[in-house]
Amino acid sequence: MFANKLLTAIRMPWTVGRAFRDRCVALSRALTGEDDREGRGTMLLREWLSPEQCAQFDANKWFDVIGCDTGKRYRIRYGRAANVVEISEEDCPVVGWCFVPRGPLVAGDVMLAQKIALESDEHAALSVAQPFPVQAPLHIRA
Amino acid sequence: MPTQIVMDHTGDTRHVFDANDVEALAKAEERFKSLVGKGSTPAVRGPAGEVRITRSFDPTAQETLFYPRLVGG
């Protein structure tokens, strides 16, 4: 058993290294309480999402919001930065918008603040946001 | 019971208060003003789940959420 593991480690050091790193990251997250914080953030986000948005988030780790001022659609992906993308009517990415609430917040909190800002005060949110280029998925490009 | 939810590094901190308790109500209003003064944005959720940003303290709101000032990335 041990010999097999050792042999695997020698043959595929990158795989073992990655597994070891993943375990270290998981242990670190458990010890620092990061998992709890992320969980609380996600729970708060889910409480404030509409049923449609909640279903999108559960299925894809993203959800769409409609800007209150322009009617444009934005996709908010799971993340803490550069995670908002304006979506065209053809469901293609148009431009990214980077804006976040100040401070060390978890992803769920960041996403919720972005949702509320776009749905309730879109112009104010975009006035501080930095645009960034996005590429359409390969299957959509001409 | 009305709750003020403040986003922070722990995920969030919740302050539940009794709207019929004058002292608790005053404390909640003070917290509202303090957070807004520091740049936080308060949002409330209506009975149908609709979310809107508010500018004044509403003692009847069941949940008021505060998120920090937005900045460009």
Short mmCIF file of C-alpha atoms in Angstrom, two decimals:
data_model
loop_
_atom_site.label_atom_id
_atom_site.label_comp_id
_atom_site.label_asym_id
_atom_site.label_seq_id
_atom_site.Cartn_x
_atom_site.Cartn_y
_atom_site.Cartn_z
CA MET A 1 0.00 0.00 0.00
CA PHE A 2 2.67 2.44 1.11
CA ALA A 3 4.89 1.33 -1.73
CA ASN A 4 2.12 2.01 -4.21
CA LYS A 5 1.62 5.49 -2.82
CA LEU A 6 5.35 6.14 -2.93
CA LEU A 7 5.51 4.90 -6.49
CA THR A 8 2.64 7.19 -7.41
CA ALA A 9 4.36 10.09 -5.73
CA ILE A 10 7.53 9.46 -7.70
CA ARG A 11 5.71 9.03 -10.99
CA MET A 12 3.28 11.92 -10.61
CA PRO A 13 4.80 14.44 -8.21
CA TRP A 14 2.68 17.24 -9.62
CA THR A 15 -0.53 15.38 -8.78
CA VAL A 16 0.58 14.57 -5.26
CA GLY A 17 1.80 18.13 -4.80
CA ARG A 18 -1.54 19.52 -5.87
CA ALA A 19 -3.44 17.17 -3.57
CA PHE A 20 -1.15 18.08 -0.69
CA ARG A 21 -1.61 21.79 -1.43
CA ASP A 22 -5.41 21.37 -1.59
CA ARG A 23 -5.40 19.64 1.79
CA CYS A 24 -3.26 22.39 3.29
CA VAL A 25 -5.62 25.04 1.91
CA ALA A 26 -8.65 23.18 3.28
CA LEU A 27 -6.99 22.83 6.69
CA SER A 28 -6.03 26.50 6.71
CA ARG A 29 -9.57 27.55 5.79
CA ALA A 30 -11.02 25.36 8.56
CA LEU A 31 -8.58 26.67 11.17
CA THR A 32 -9.05 30.34 10.30
CA GLY A 33 -12.82 30.09 10.04
CA GLU A 34 -12.78 31.20 6.40
CA ASP A 35 -15.23 28.43 5.50
CA ASP A 36 -17.69 29.75 8.09
CA ARG A 37 -17.37 33.30 6.80
CA GLU A 38 -17.85 32.22 3.19
CA GLY A 39 -20.84 30.15 4.24
CA ARG A 40 -22.43 33.05 6.11
CA GLY A 41 -21.90 35.31 3.11
CA THR A 42 -23.46 32.82 0.74
CA MET A 43 -26.39 32.29 3.10
CA LEU A 44 -27.05 36.03 3.31
CA LEU A 45 -26.82 36.32 -0.46
CA ARG A 46 -29.34 33.53 -0.98
CA GLU A 47 -31.75 35.16 1.48
CA TRP A 48 -31.82 38.34 -0.62
CA LEU A 49 -31.87 36.82 -4.12
CA SER A 50 -35.14 36.46 -6.00
CA PRO A 51 -36.26 32.85 -6.57
CA GLU A 52 -35.11 33.06 -10.21
CA GLN A 53 -31.72 34.41 -9.24
CA CYS A 54 -31.38 31.79 -6.53
CA ALA A 55 -32.03 29.03 -9.07
CA GLN A 56 -29.44 30.52 -11.43
CA PHE A 57 -26.91 30.77 -8.62
CA ASP A 58 -27.48 27.18 -7.51
CA ALA A 59 -27.08 25.90 -11.05
CA ASN A 60 -24.25 28.09 -12.32
CA LYS A 61 -22.64 30.05 -9.48
CA TRP A 62 -23.85 33.22 -11.20
CA PHE A 63 -27.09 35.15 -11.51
CA ASP A 64 -28.42 37.94 -13.70
CA VAL A 65 -29.71 41.32 -12.59
CA ILE A 66 -31.45 44.08 -14.55
CA GLY A 67 -30.11 47.59 -14.15
CA CYS A 68 -32.81 49.88 -12.78
CA ASP A 69 -31.82 52.87 -14.92
CA THR A 70 -30.90 51.40 -18.32
CA GLY A 71 -32.67 48.04 -18.31
CA LYS A 72 -29.39 46.38 -19.24
CA ARG A 73 -28.66 42.88 -18.03
CA TYR A 74 -25.60 42.11 -15.91
CA ARG A 75 -24.24 38.74 -14.90
CA ILE A 76 -22.72 38.56 -11.44
CA ARG A 77 -20.36 35.63 -11.09
CA TYR A 78 -19.11 34.10 -7.84
CA GLY A 79 -16.11 36.15 -6.84
CA ARG A 80 -14.82 39.24 -5.13
CA ALA A 81 -13.50 41.31 -8.03
CA ALA A 82 -13.92 41.74 -11.78
CA ASN A 83 -16.98 39.48 -11.58
CA VAL A 84 -19.69 41.66 -13.16
CA VAL A 85 -20.24 41.44 -16.89
CA GLU A 86 -22.80 43.29 -18.99
CA ILE A 87 -24.70 40.84 -21.20
CA SER A 88 -26.23 41.59 -24.58
CA GLU A 89 -29.70 40.52 -25.70
CA GLU A 90 -27.96 37.69 -27.59
CA ASP A 91 -26.55 36.50 -24.24
CA CYS A 92 -23.02 37.56 -25.17
CA PRO A 93 -20.63 39.41 -22.84
CA VAL A 94 -20.30 43.06 -23.80
CA VAL A 95 -18.06 44.65 -21.20
CA GLY A 96 -16.95 43.91 -17.67
CA TRP A 97 -17.52 46.30 -14.79
CA CYS A 98 -15.26 46.17 -11.77
CA PHE A 99 -16.70 47.68 -8.60
CA VAL A 100 -16.75 46.27 -5.11
CA PRO A 101 -17.77 47.32 -1.62
CA ARG A 102 -14.79 48.57 0.34
CA GLY A 103 -13.20 46.29 2.93
CA PRO A 104 -12.34 42.60 3.36
CA LEU A 105 -15.72 41.07 2.54
CA VAL A 106 -16.51 37.52 1.48
CA ALA A 107 -17.71 36.74 -2.03
CA GLY A 108 -21.38 36.42 -1.10
CA ASP A 109 -21.40 39.88 0.48
CA VAL A 110 -19.63 41.43 -2.51
CA MET A 111 -22.11 39.86 -4.92
CA LEU A 112 -25.09 40.99 -2.85
CA ALA A 113 -23.84 44.57 -2.71
CA GLN A 114 -23.32 44.52 -6.49
CA LYS A 115 -26.83 43.15 -7.04
CA ILE A 116 -28.51 45.78 -4.86
CA ALA A 117 -26.46 48.58 -6.38
CA LEU A 118 -27.30 47.63 -9.97
CA GLU A 119 -30.96 46.97 -9.26
CA SER A 120 -31.51 50.07 -7.11
CA ASP A 121 -28.93 52.69 -8.09
CA GLU A 122 -27.33 51.57 -11.36
CA HIS A 123 -25.90 54.95 -12.40
CA ALA A 124 -24.17 55.42 -9.06
CA ALA A 125 -22.65 51.93 -9.25
CA LEU A 126 -21.37 52.43 -12.80
CA SER A 127 -20.02 55.88 -11.95
CA VAL A 128 -17.40 54.29 -9.70
CA ALA A 129 -16.94 51.08 -11.73
CA GLN A 130 -13.93 50.45 -13.93
CA PRO A 131 -14.79 48.88 -17.29
CA PHE A 132 -12.67 45.99 -18.53
CA PRO A 133 -12.73 44.05 -21.80
CA VAL A 134 -14.30 40.63 -21.92
CA GLN A 135 -14.17 37.95 -24.58
CA ALA A 136 -17.11 36.00 -25.87
CA PRO A 137 -16.91 32.24 -25.31
CA LEU A 138 -15.24 30.37 -28.16
CA HIS A 139 -18.51 28.86 -29.42
CA ILE A 140 -20.01 32.34 -29.83
CA ARG A 141 -17.10 34.01 -31.61
CA ALA A 142 -17.36 34.28 -35.39
CA MET B 1 -38.22 41.57 15.25
CA PRO B 2 -36.54 44.21 13.08
CA THR B 3 -32.93 43.41 12.26
CA GLN B 4 -30.04 45.50 11.04
CA ILE B 5 -27.56 43.41 9.06
CA VAL B 6 -24.10 44.86 8.66
CA MET B 7 -21.69 43.30 6.17
CA ASP B 8 -18.22 42.86 7.62
CA HIS B 9 -15.17 40.60 7.53
CA THR B 10 -17.03 37.87 9.44
CA GLY B 11 -19.72 37.68 6.75
CA ASP B 12 -22.23 39.84 8.60
CA THR B 13 -23.20 41.05 12.05
CA ARG B 14 -26.88 41.19 12.99
CA HIS B 15 -28.46 43.62 15.43
CA VAL B 16 -32.00 42.65 16.44
CA PHE B 17 -34.07 45.26 18.26
CA ASP B 18 -37.55 45.68 19.65
CA ALA B 19 -39.32 48.47 17.77
CA ASN B 20 -41.58 49.04 20.80
CA ASP B 21 -38.62 49.66 23.10
CA VAL B 22 -37.83 53.38 22.95
CA GLU B 23 -34.26 52.91 24.06
CA ALA B 24 -33.58 50.09 21.60
CA LEU B 25 -35.19 52.10 18.82
CA ALA B 26 -33.00 55.11 19.54
CA LYS B 27 -29.94 52.89 19.57
CA ALA B 28 -30.93 51.37 16.22
CA GLU B 29 -31.46 54.81 14.70
CA GLU B 30 -28.10 55.93 16.02
CA ARG B 31 -26.47 52.85 14.46
CA PHE B 32 -28.21 53.63 11.18
CA LYS B 33 -26.90 57.19 11.14
CA SER B 34 -23.43 56.13 12.16
CA LEU B 35 -23.14 53.53 9.40
CA VAL B 36 -24.53 55.88 6.75
CA GLY B 37 -22.15 58.56 8.00
CA LYS B 38 -19.26 56.20 7.40
CA GLY B 39 -20.36 55.65 3.81
CA SER B 40 -22.44 52.48 4.09
CA THR B 41 -25.55 52.12 1.96
CA PRO B 42 -28.73 50.86 3.67
CA ALA B 43 -31.15 48.69 1.73
CA VAL B 44 -34.48 47.26 2.82
CA ARG B 45 -36.48 44.34 1.52
CA GLY B 46 -40.21 44.66 1.02
CA PRO B 47 -42.83 42.01 1.79
CA ALA B 48 -42.74 40.74 -1.80
CA GLY B 49 -38.98 40.41 -1.70
CA GLU B 50 -38.25 43.58 -3.65
CA VAL B 51 -35.09 45.36 -2.58
CA ARG B 52 -34.61 49.12 -2.48
CA ILE B 53 -32.03 51.52 -1.17
CA THR B 54 -33.31 53.77 1.58
CA ARG B 55 -31.97 57.06 2.84
CA SER B 56 -33.76 57.33 6.16
CA PHE B 57 -34.25 55.11 9.18
CA ASP B 58 -37.42 53.06 8.94
CA PRO B 59 -38.37 51.47 12.28
CA THR B 60 -40.98 49.29 10.55
CA ALA B 61 -38.50 47.65 8.15
CA GLN B 62 -38.04 44.03 9.11
CA GLU B 63 -34.55 43.83 7.62
CA THR B 64 -32.16 46.63 6.81
CA LEU B 65 -28.89 45.62 5.15
CA PHE B 66 -25.83 47.83 5.14
CA TYR B 67 -23.05 47.40 2.61
CA PRO B 68 -19.84 49.46 2.56
CA ARG B 69 -19.16 52.25 0.07
CA LEU B 70 -18.59 51.00 -3.47
CA VAL B 71 -15.24 51.61 -5.10
CA GLY B 72 -13.91 50.86 -8.56
CA GLY B 73 -11.69 47.82 -8.84
#
